[in-house]
CSV table of C-alpha atoms in Angstrom, one decimal:
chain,number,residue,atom,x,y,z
A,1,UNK,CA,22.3,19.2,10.5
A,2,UNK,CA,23.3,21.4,13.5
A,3,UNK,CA,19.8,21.5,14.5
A,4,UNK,CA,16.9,19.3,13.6
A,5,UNK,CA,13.2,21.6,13.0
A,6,UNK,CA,10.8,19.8,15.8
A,7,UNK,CA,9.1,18.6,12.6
A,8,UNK,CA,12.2,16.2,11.9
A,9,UNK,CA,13.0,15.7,15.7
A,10,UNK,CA,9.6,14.3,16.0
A,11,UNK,CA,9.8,12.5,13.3
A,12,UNK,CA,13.2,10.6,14.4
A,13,UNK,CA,11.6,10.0,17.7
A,14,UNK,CA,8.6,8.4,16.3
A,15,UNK,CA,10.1,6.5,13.3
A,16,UNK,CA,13.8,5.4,14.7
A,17,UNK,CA,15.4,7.0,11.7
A,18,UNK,CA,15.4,10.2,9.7
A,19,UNK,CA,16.2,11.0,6.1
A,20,UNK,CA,17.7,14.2,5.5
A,21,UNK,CA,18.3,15.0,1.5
A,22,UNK,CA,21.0,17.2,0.4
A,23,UNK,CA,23.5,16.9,3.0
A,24,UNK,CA,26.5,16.5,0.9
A,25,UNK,CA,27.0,18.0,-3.0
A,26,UNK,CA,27.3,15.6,-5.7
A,27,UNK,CA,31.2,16.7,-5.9
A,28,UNK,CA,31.5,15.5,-1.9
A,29,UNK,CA,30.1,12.1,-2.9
A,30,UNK,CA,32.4,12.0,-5.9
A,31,UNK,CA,35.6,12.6,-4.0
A,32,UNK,CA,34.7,10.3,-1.3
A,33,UNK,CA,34.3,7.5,-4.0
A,34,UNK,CA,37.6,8.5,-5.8
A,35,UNK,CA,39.1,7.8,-2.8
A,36,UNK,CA,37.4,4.3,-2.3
A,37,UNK,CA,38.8,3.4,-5.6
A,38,UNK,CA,42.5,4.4,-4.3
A,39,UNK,CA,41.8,2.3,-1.6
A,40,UNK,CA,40.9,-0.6,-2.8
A,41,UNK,CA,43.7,-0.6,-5.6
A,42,UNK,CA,46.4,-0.4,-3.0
A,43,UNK,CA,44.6,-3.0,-0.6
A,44,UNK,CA,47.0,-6.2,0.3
A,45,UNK,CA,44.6,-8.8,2.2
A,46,UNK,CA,46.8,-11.5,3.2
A,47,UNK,CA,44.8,-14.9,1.6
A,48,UNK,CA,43.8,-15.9,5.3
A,49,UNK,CA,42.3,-12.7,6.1
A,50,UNK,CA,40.1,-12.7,3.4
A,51,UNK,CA,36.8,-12.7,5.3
A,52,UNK,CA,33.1,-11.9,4.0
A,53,UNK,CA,31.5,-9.6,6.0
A,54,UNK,CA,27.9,-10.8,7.5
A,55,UNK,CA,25.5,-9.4,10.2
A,56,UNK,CA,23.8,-13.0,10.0
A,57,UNK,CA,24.9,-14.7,13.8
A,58,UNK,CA,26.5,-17.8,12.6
A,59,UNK,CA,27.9,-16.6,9.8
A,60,UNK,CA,29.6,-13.8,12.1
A,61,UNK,CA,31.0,-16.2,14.6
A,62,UNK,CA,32.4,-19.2,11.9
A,63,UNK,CA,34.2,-16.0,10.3
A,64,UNK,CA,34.8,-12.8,11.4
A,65,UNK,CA,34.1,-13.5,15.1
A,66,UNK,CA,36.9,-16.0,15.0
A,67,UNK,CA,39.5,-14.4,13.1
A,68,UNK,CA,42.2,-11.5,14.5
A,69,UNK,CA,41.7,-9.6,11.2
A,70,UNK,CA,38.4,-8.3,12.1
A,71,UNK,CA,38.4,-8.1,15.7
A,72,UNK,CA,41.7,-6.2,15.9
A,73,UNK,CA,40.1,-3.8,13.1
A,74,UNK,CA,38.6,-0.7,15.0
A,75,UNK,CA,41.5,1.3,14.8
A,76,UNK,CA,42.3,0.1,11.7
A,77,UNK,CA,41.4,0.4,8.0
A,78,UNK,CA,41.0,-3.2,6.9
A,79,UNK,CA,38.5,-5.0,3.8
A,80,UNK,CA,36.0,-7.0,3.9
A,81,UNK,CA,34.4,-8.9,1.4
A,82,UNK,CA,31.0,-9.8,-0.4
A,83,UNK,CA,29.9,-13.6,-0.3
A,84,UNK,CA,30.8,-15.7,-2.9
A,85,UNK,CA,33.8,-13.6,-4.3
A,86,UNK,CA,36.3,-16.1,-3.3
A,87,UNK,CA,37.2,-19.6,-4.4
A,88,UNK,CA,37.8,-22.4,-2.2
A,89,UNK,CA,42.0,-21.1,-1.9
A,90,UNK,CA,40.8,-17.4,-1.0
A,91,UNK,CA,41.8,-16.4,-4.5
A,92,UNK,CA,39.2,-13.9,-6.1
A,93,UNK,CA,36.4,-14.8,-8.8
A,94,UNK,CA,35.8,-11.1,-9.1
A,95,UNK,CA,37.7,-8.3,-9.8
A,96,UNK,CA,39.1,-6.7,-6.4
A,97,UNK,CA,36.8,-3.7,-6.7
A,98,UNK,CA,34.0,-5.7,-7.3
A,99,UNK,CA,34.6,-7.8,-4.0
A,100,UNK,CA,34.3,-5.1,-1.9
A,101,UNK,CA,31.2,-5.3,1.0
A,102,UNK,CA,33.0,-3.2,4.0
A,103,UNK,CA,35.8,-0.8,4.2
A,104,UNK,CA,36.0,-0.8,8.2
A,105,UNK,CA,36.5,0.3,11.0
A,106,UNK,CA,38.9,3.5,10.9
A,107,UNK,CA,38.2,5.2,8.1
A,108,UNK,CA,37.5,8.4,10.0
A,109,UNK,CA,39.7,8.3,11.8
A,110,UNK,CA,42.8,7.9,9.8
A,111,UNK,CA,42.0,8.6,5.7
A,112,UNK,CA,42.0,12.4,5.5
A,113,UNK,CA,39.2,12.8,3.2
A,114,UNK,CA,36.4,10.8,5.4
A,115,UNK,CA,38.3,12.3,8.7
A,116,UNK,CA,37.1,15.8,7.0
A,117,UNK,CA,33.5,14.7,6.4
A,118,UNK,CA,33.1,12.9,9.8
A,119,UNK,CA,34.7,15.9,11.3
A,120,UNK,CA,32.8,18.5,9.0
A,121,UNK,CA,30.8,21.4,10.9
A,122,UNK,CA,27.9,19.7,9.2
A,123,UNK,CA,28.2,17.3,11.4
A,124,UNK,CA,27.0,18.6,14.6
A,125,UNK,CA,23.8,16.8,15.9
A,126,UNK,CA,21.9,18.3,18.4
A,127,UNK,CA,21.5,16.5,22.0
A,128,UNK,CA,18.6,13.8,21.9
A,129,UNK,CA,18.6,12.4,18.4
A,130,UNK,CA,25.7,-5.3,-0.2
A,131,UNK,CA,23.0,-7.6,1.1
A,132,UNK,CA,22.3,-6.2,5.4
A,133,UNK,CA,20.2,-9.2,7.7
A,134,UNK,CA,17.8,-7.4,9.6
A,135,UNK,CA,19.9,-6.0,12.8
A,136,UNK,CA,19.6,-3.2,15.4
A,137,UNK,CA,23.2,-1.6,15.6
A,138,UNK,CA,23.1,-1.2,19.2
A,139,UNK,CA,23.6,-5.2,19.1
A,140,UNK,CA,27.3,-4.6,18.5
A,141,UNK,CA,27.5,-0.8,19.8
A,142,UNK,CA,26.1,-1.2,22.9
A,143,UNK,CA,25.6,1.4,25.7
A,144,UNK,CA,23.8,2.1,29.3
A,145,UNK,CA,21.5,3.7,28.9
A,146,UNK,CA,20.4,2.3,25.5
A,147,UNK,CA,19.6,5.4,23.2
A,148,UNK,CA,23.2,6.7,23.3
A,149,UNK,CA,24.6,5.5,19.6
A,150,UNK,CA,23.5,7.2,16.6
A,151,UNK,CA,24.3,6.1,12.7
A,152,UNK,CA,25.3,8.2,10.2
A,153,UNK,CA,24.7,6.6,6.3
A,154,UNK,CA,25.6,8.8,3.6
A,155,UNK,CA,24.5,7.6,-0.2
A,156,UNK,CA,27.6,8.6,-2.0
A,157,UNK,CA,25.2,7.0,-4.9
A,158,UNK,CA,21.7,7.2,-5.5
A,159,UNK,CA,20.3,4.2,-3.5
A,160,UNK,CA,17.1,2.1,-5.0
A,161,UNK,CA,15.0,-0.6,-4.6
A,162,UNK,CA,16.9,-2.4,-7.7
A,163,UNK,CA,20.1,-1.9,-5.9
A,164,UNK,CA,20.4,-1.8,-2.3
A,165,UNK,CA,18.8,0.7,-0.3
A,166,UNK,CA,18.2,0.8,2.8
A,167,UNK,CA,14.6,-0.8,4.7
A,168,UNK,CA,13.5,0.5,8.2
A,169,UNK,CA,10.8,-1.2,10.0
A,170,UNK,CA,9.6,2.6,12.0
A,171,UNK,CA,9.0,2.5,15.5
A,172,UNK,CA,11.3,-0.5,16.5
A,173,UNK,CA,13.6,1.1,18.1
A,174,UNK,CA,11.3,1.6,21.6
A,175,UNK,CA,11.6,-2.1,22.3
A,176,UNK,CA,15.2,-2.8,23.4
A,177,UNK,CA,17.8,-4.4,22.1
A,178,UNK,CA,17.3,-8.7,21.0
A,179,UNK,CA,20.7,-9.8,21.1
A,180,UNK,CA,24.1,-8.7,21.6
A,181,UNK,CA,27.7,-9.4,20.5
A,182,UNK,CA,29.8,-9.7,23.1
A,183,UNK,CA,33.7,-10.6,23.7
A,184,UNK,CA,34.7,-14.1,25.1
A,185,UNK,CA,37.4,-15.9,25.3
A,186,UNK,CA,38.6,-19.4,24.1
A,187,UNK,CA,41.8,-20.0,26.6
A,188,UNK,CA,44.1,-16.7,25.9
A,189,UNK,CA,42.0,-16.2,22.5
A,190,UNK,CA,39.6,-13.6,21.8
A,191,UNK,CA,36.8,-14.6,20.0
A,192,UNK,CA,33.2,-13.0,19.8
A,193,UNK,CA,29.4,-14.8,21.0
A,194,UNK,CA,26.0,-13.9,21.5
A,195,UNK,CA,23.9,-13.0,24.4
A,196,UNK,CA,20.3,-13.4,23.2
A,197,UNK,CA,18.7,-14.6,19.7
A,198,UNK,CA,17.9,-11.9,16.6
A,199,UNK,CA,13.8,-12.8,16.4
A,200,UNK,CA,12.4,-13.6,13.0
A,201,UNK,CA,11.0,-9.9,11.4
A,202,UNK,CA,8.1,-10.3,9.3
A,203,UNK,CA,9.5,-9.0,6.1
A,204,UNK,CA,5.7,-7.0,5.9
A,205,UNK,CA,6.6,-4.6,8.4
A,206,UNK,CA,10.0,-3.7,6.5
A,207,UNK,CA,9.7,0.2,4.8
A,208,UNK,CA,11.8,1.1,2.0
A,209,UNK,CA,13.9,4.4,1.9
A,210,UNK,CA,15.5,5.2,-1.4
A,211,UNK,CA,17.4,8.4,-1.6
A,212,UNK,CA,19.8,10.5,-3.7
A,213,UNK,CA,22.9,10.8,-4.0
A,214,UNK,CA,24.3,12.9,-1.3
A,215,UNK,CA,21.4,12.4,1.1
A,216,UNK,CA,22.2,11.6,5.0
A,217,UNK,CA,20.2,9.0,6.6
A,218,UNK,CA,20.1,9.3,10.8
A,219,UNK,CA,19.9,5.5,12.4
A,220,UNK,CA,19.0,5.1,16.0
A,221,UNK,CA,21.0,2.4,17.5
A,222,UNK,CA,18.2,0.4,17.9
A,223,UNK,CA,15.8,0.2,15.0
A,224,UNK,CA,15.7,-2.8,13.0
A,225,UNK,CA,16.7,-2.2,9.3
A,226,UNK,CA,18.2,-4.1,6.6
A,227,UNK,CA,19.6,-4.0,2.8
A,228,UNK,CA,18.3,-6.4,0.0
A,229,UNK,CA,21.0,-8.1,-2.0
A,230,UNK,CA,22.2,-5.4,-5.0
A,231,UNK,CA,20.4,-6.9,-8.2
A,232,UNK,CA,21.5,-3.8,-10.6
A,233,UNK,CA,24.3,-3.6,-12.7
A,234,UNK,CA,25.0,-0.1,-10.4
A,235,UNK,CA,27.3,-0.3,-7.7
A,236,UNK,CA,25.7,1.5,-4.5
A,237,UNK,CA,28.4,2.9,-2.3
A,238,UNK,CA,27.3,4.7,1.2
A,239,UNK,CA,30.0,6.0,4.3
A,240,UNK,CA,28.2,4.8,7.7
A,241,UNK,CA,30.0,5.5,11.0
A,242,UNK,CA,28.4,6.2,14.2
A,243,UNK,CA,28.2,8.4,17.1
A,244,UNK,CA,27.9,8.4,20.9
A,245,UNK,CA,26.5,10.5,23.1
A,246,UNK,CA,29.4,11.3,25.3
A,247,UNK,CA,27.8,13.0,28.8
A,248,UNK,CA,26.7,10.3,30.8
A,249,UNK,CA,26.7,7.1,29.2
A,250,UNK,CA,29.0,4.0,29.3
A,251,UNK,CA,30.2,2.1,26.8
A,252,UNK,CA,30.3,-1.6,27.5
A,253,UNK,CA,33.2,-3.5,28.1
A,254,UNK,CA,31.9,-6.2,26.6
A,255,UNK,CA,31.7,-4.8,23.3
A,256,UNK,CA,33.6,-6.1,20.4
A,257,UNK,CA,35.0,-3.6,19.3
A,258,UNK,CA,37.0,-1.6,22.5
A,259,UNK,CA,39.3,2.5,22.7
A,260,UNK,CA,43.0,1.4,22.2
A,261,UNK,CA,45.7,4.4,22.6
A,262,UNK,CA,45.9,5.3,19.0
A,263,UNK,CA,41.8,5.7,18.5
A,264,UNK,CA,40.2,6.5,22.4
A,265,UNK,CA,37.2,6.4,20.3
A,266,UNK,CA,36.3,9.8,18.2
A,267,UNK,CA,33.5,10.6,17.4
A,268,UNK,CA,31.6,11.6,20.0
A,269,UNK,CA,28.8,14.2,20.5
A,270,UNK,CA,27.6,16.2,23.5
């Protein structure tokens, strides 16, 4: 992925997203799921920081916008959880490894074996390139200019229609970001709210994008995609982290998620 053929830099310019097959061996995935499983064995979620993770805007701010667990995660490596997994005491109604929706927000950072994929030679793009609501990432990655934030989605399974893949609606990404999710303030508090409204998609225009285990999917920060709800009896597990075009472009302070002194905010890309 050092360099994209104009054939797939075009394409990622018209469409908003590229899929790129192959990128990591089936042993790679494997590893990277071994490790999930570790995870998620030793994991100790306090009962009150038990929150489900949601991209839907009042869901976000009635949990995770409200609570320190999440907010205070992006140099962290903290759980978050599938709806409905919980019962009305935060006890689970699942199996733990079953619960699982989001393993966020530092895995690259501080887990040796995604620090080594994120970090991997193969991961040097060139300049210019559970159930998911409809958003645009740039909504809580937000840059000036826009353009600046690319996602990186990696099926460490093979990803379906039947249970979860990913759906693109191409070309959205040329007309700007809808909303945003910004940091405010009750009293000394930090909580989250949102400039703007998410519009209504027509579910028509949505494209599906199955792929292989293995395969690497490029996201532009702001094209609208989505995942259905997983159906299957097949888990569907995928890394995602993002990237930032570091020469000339500011990240806003108003962003959730902010550089501390133990994570001034790797990766970037020049």
């Amino acid at each position: 992925m050092a360099c994209l053929s104009p054939s797939q830099l075009q394409k990622f310019q018209e469409d908003g997203f590229l899929v790129l097959e192959g990128f990591l061996s089936a042993d790679e995935c494997v590893a990277m799921q071994q490790r999930i499983g570790e995870l998620v064995a030793d994991m100790d979620v306090p009962l009150h920081c038990r929150i489900e993770f949601s991209t839907q805007e009042e869901e976000q701010l009635r949990s995770q916008g409200k609570k320190d667990y999440f907010l205070s995660s992006g140099d962290k490596i903290r759980f978050f959880f599938e709806k409905g997994v919980f019962d009305e005491k935060g006890n689970f109604l699942v199996p733990p490894e079953k619960s699982i929706n989001k393993i966020g927000h530092a895995l690259h950072a501080h887990d040796p074996v995604f620090r080594h994929v994120t970090h991997s030679p193969k991961v040097q793009v060139s300049r210019g390139v559970g159930e998911v609501s409809p958003h645009q990432d740039s909504t809580f990655l937000y840059t000036e200019p826009l353009g600046r934030v690319l996602g990186i989605w990696i099926a460490l399974e093979d990803a379906t229609l039947e249970n979860g893949c990913l759906w693109f609606i191409p070309g959205s990404h040329t007309g700007g970001v809808s909303r945003r999710m910004v940091r405010a303030f009750a009293g000394l508090k930090l909580n989250t709210r949102f400039l703007g409204s998410e519009p209504v998609w027509d579910d028509s225009l949505f494209v599906p994008t199955p792929v292989q285990r293995g395969a690497l999917i490029l996201i532009h920060g702001e094209v609208v995609h989505k995942s259905e709800q997983n159906l299957s009896d097949r888990s569907r597990h995928a890394y995602t982290f993002h990237l930032m075009e570091s020469l000339g472009t500011m990240w806003s302070p108003e962003n959730w998620l902010q550089p501390t002194a133990e994570l001034p905010f790797p990766p970037l890309y020049t």
